[in-house]
C-alpha positions as a printed Julia matrix, in Angstrom:
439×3 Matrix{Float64}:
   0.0     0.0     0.0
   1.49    3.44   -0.82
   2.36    4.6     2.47
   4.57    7.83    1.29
   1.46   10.2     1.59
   3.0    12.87    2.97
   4.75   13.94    0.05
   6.35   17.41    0.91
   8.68   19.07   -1.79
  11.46   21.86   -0.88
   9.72   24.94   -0.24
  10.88   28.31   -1.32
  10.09   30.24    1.88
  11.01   28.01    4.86
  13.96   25.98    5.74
  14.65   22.6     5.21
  14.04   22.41    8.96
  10.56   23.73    9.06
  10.17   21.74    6.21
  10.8    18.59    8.05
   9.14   19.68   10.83
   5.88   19.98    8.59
   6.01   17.02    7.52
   6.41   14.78   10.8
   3.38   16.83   11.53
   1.55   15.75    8.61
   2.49   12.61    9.1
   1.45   12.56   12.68
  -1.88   13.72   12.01
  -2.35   11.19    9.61
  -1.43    8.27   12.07
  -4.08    9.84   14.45
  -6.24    9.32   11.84
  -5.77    5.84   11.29
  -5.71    5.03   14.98
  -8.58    6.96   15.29
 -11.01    5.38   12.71
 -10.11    1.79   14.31
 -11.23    3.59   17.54
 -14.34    4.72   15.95
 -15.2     1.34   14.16
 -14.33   -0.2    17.98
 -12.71   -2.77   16.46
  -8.99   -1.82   17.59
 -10.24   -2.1    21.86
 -12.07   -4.66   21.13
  -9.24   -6.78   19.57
  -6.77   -5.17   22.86
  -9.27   -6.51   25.48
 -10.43  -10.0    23.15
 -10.42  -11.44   26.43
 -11.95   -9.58   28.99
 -15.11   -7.25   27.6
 -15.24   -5.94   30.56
 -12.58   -3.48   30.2
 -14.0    -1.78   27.0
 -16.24    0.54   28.31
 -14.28    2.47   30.93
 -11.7     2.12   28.05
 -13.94    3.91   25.91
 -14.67    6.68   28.38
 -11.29    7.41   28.42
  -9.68    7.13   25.06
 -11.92    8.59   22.9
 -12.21   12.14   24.77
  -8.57   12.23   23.9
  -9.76   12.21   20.73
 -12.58   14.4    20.38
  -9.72   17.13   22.21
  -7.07   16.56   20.07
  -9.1    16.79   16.58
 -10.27   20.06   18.03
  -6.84   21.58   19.06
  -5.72   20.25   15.12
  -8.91   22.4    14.11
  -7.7    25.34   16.24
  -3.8    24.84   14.96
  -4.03   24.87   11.18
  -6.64   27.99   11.45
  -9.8    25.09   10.44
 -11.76   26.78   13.01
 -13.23   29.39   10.61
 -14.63   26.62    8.3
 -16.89   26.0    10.92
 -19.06   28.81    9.2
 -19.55   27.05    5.97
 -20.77   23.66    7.51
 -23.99   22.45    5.87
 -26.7    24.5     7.8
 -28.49   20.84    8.3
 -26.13   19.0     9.9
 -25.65   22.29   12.55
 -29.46   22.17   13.07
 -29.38   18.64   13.52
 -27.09   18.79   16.19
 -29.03   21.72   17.7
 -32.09   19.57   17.89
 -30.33   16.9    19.79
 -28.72   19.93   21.93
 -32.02   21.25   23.21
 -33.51   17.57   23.16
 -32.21   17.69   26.51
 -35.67   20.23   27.65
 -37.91   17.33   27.13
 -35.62   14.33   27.46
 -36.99   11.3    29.71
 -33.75   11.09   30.92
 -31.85   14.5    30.65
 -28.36   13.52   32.27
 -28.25   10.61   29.83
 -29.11   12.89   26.92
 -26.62   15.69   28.19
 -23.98   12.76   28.6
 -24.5    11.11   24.62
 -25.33   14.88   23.72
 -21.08   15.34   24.76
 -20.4    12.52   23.05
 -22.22   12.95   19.71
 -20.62   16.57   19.37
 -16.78   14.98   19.92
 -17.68   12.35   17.29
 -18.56   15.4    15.12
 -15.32   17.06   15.9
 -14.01   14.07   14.68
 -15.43   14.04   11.54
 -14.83   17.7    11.08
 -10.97   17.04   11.47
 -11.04   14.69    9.21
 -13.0    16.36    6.22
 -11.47   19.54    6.95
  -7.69   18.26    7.29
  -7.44   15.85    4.48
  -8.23   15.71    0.33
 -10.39   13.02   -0.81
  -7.9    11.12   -1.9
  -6.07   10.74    1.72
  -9.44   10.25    3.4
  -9.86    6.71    1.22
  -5.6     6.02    1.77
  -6.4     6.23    5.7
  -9.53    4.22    5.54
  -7.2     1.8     3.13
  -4.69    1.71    6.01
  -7.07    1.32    9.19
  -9.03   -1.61    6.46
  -5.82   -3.53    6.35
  -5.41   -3.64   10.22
  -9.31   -4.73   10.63
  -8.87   -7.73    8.32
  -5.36   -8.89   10.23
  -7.62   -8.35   13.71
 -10.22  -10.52   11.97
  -8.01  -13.68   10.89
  -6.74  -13.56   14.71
  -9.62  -13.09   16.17
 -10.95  -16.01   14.08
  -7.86  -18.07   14.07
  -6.74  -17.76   17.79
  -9.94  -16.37   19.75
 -13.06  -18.72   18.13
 -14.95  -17.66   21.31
 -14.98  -13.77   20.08
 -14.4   -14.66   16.42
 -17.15  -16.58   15.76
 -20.73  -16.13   15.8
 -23.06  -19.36   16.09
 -27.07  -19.07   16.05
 -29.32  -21.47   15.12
 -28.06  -20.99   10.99
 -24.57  -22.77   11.87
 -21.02  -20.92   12.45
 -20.13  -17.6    11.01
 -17.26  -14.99   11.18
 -17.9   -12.14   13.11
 -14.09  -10.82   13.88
 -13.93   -8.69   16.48
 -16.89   -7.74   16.39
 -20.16   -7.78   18.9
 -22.19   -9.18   15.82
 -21.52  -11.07   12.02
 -23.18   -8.06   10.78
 -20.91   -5.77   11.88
 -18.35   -7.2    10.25
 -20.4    -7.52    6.97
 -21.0    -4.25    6.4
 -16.97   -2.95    7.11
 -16.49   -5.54    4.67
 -18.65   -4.19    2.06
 -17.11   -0.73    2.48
 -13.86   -2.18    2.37
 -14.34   -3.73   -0.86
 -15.1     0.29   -1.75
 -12.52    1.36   -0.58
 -10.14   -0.86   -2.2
 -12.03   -0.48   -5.59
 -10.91    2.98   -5.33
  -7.28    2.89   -4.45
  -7.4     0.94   -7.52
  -9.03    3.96   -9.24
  -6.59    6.44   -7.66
  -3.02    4.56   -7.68
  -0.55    4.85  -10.47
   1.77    1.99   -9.24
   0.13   -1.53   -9.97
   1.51   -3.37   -7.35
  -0.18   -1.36   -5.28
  -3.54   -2.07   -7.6
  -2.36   -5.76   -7.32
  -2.38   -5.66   -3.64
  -5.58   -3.6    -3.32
  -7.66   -6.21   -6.01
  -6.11   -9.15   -3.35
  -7.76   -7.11   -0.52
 -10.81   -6.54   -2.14
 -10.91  -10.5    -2.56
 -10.17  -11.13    0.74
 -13.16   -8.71    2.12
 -15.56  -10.58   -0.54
 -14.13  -13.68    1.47
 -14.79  -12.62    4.83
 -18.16  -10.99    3.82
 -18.88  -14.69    2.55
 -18.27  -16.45    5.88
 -19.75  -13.73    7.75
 -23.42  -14.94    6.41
 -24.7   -11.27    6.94
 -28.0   -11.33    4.29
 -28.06   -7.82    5.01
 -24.49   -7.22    3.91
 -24.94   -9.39    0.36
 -27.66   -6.77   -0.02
 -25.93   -4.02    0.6
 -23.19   -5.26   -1.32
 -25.13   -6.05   -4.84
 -27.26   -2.68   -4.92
 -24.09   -0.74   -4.45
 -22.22   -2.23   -6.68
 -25.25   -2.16   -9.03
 -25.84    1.24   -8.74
 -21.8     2.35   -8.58
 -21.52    1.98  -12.73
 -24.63    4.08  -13.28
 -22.97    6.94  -11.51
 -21.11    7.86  -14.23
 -24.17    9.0   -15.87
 -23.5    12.03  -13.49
 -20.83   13.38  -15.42
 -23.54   13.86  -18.49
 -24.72   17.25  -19.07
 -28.15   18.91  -20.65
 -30.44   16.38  -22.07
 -28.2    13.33  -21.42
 -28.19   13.58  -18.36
 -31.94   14.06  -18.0
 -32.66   11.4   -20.41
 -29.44    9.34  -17.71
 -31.41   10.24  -14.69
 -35.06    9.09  -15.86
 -33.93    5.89  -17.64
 -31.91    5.16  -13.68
 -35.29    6.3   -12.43
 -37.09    3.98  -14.01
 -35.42    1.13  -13.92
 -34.84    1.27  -10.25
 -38.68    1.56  -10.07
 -39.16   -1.31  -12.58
 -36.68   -3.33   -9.95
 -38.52   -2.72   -7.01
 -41.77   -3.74   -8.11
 -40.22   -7.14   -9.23
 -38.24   -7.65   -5.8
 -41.34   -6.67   -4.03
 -43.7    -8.95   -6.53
 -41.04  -12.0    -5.44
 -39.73  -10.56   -1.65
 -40.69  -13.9    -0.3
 -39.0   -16.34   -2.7
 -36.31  -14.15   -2.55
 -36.04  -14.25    1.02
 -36.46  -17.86    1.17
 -32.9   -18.53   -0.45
 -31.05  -16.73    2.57
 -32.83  -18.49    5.02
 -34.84  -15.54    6.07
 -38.89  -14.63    5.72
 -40.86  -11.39    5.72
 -40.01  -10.6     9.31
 -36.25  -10.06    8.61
 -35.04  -12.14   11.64
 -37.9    -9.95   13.77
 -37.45   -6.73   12.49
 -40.53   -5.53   11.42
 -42.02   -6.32   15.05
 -39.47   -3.88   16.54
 -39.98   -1.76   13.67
 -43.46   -2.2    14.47
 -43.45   -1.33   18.13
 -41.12    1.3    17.93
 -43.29    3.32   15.41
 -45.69    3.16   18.05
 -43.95    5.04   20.37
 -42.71    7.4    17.87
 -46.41    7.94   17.81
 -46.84    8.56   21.35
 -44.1    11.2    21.36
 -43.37   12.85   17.61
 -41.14   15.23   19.45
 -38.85   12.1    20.63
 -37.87   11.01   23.82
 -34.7    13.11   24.1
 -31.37   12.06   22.59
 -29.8     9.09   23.67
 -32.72    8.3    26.2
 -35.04    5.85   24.43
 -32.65    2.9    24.92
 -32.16    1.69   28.19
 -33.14   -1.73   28.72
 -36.04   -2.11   30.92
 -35.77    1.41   32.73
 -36.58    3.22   30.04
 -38.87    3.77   27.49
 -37.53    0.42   25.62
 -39.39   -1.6    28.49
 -42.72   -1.01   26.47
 -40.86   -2.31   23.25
 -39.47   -5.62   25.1
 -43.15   -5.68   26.84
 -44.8    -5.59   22.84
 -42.2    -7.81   21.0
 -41.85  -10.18   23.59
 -37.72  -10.1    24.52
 -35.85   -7.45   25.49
 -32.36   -8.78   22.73
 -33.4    -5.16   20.98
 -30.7    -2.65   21.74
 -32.13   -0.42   19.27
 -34.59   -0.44   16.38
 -32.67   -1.85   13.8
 -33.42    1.06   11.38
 -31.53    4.45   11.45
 -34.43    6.29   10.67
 -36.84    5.28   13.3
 -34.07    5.63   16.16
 -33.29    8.98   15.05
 -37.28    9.78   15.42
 -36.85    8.16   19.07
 -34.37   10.86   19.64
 -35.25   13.72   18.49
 -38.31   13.29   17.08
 -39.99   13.21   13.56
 -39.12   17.01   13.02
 -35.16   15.75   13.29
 -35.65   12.83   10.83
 -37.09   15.87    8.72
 -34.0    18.07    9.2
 -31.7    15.07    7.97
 -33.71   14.03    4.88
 -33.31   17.91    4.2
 -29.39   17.91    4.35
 -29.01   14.35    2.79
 -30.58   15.57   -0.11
 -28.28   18.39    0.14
 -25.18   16.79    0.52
 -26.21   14.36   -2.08
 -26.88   17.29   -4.9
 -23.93   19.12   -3.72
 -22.04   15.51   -4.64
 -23.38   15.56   -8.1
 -22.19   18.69   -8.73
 -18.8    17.6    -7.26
 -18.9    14.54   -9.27
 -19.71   17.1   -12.44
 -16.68   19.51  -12.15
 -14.36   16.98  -11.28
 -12.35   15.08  -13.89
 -10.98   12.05  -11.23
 -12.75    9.37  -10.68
 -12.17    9.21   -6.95
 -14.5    11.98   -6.67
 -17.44    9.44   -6.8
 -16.48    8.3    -3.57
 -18.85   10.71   -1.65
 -21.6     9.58   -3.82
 -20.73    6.09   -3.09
 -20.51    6.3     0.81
 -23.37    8.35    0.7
 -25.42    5.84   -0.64
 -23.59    3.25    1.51
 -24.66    5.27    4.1
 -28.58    5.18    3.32
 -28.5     1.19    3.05
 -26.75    0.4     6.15
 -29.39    2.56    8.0
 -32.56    0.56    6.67
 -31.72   -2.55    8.65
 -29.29   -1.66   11.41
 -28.79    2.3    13.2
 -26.28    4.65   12.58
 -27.35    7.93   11.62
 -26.53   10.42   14.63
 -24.81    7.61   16.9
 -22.27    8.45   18.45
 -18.79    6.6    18.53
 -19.77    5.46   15.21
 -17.31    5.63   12.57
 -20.58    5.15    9.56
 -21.58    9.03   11.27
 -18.12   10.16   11.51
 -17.47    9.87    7.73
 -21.49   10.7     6.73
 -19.42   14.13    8.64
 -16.11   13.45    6.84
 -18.22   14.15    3.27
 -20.53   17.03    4.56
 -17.63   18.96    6.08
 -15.49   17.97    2.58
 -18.7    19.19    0.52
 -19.34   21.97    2.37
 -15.46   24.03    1.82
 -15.35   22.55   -1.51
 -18.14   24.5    -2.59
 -16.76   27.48   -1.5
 -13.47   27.49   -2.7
 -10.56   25.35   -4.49
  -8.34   23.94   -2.46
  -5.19   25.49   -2.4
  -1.85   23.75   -1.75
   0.84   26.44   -0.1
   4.48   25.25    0.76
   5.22   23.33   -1.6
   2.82   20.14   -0.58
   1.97   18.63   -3.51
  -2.14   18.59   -4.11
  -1.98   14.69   -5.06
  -0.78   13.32   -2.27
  -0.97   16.22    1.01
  -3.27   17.5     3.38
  -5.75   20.41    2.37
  -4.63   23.56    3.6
């Protein structure tokens, strides 16, 4: 993997000195990255403390603060601060709206706790689409992917108690992870983010090695068993060629847009015509493993309360308002609603799931237009993860969360989108714009 991204050239104005000095920087930040995204996807403690689970949550308490701080004194260091002001309006409401959730929370030192935590896993993502050009952003997530699969083969390998998930389907891979379907879906968006190194490298070993990892996160996708994931995986990848279609201009890409239009309408009504049968071949039915009934339930209360029940309160086993889920679906194995959407509605309310359709949209015509003015072909990535980003939240819940590296990089691409509107970036020093950090 090409691992010389911190590509600094002799600069005109500063010494060789400062120069160097630059670039450890650079490089520093970049490792904080790395470490930091393994943090995020909670794969990295989880692998540290493979045998004792006990440890992770004080663990968590304490590491990722240092996180949240230290993106924030980067942001205050390399003068980010004043991007702050051209940050999608949506995303700043949003986070207002869980702010003030706090007034009619159910549980208002919970919600001012996750409230604390939300905003540092903003900060995060901030740093991160702030700091870096697209092209480093997939080159860390290329790095941290590496380190994931190695922590998966051990886990597997040497720790079959954490490694492996058994239900009454057989034995499947689930890594380090709490769940198979956790690993699934950082599988799928590994396979992404492989497929675009490919895209962006020049060398071809490193396309070589980046087409073997892509194979070996199809692999571990495979023994994973996640239905949801093979889902995932096959609209993406269906969709992925037909964003080209973007690049089109006038009537092409009208005549581009209702032809994708309709056939993704003509699909639908087929899947739907067939769900069952379809269904039937993963070993699943219309339920989805008991989904709907939670789905189901927690509509209800979204009823009850349209305004939410404060952020971060809903869930808390059976001394919150969950109990009255468990109580109508019968168990209480439902640590959320298994559907992004519906939790953020539990949260804060049907006006906040509002407020993020709004700036989704957003985002996603502001990526459009990216993918319009750009010539490389890496620039798709923010359409990709952004539609990445919409399946992975119809089954399982992570729009909002916090500690959750799917929200810190649905961040990463609104903070990139929203100073790459504004201006070109501009590369000072003598950093080279292919390979360096944004100014």
């Amino acid at each position: 993997m090409e691992l010389n991204t911190m590509n600094i050239s002799k600069p005109t104005d500063h010494s060789e000195e400062g120069d160097k000095s630059l670039s450890y920087y650079n490089k520093f930040q970049f490792c904080f990255a790395v470490v930091s995204v393994l943090l995020f996807s909670e794969s990295l403690l989880r692998f540290i403390f493979i045998n004792n689970n006990s440890l992770l949550g004080p663990s968590f308490q304490i590491v990722l603060p240092f996180v949240y701080l230290l993106s924030f004194i980067f942001l205050i260091k390399d003068r980010k601060i004043s991007h702050f002001k051209k940050i999608d309006k949506w995303l700043i409401v949003l986070l207002i709206t869980s702010v003030i959730s706090v007034l009619w929370s159910v549980n208002p030192i919970v919600t001012v706790q996750r409230v604390a935590t939300i905003l540092g896993t903003t900060i995060f993502g901030l740093f991160l689409g702030f700091t870096f050009s697209l092209k480093q952003i997939i080159k860390i997530l290329s790095v941290s992917f590496v380190f994931i699969i190695m922590m998966t083969f051990i886990a597997v390998l040497f720790y079959p108690h954490q490694g492996l998930f058994l239900d009454h389907r057989g034995v499947t891979w689930q890594g380090v992870f709490p769940h198979k379907n956790w690993l699934g879906r950082y599988m799928v968006l590994g396979a992404g983010v492989y497929m675009f190194i490919i895209l962006l490298s020049e060398r071809k070993l490193t396309k070589l090695i980046s087409f073997l990892l892509i194979c070996i996160s199809l692999g571990i996708l495979f023994m994973t068993g996640s239905t949801t994931s093979y889902i995932i995986l096959l609209a993406i990848f269906v969709l992925l060629p037909l964003f080209s279609g973007f690049k089109l201009k006038g009537n092409l890409f009208l005549s581009m847009s209702s032809f994708v239009l309709a056939a993704t309408t003509l699909l639908a009504i087929l899947i739907l015509d067939r769900l069952n049968s379809i269904l039937e071949l993963f070993g699943r039915d219309l339920t989805f493993t008991g989904r709907t009934d939670i789905w189901s339930a927690t509509l209800h209360m979204v009823s009850i309360r349209p305004f939410g029940y404060g952020y971060g309160a809903f869930w808390n086993n059976w001394d919150g308002p969950s109990a009255m889920v468990y109580q109508m679906i019968g168990r209480d194995t439902a640590p959320h609603a298994h559907n992004g959407f519906i939790d953020l509605m539990l949260n804060v309310g049907i006006l906040g799931l509002l407020v993020f359709i709004i700036g989704y949209v957003h985002a996603l015509l502001n990526s459009i237009k990216y993918i319009r003015q750009e010539k490389d072909p890496v620039s798709f990535w923010i359409m990709f993860y952004l539609v990445y980003f919409i399946f992975i939240n119809i089954a399982e819940s992570n729009i909002m969360v916090h500690n959750n590296l799917f929200w810190v990089l649905y961040v990463t691409v609104i903070a990139y989108l929203s100073v790459k509107k504004k201006f070109k970036p501009t590369f000072g020093s003598g950093i080279h714009e292919k390979n360096c950090i944004r100014n």
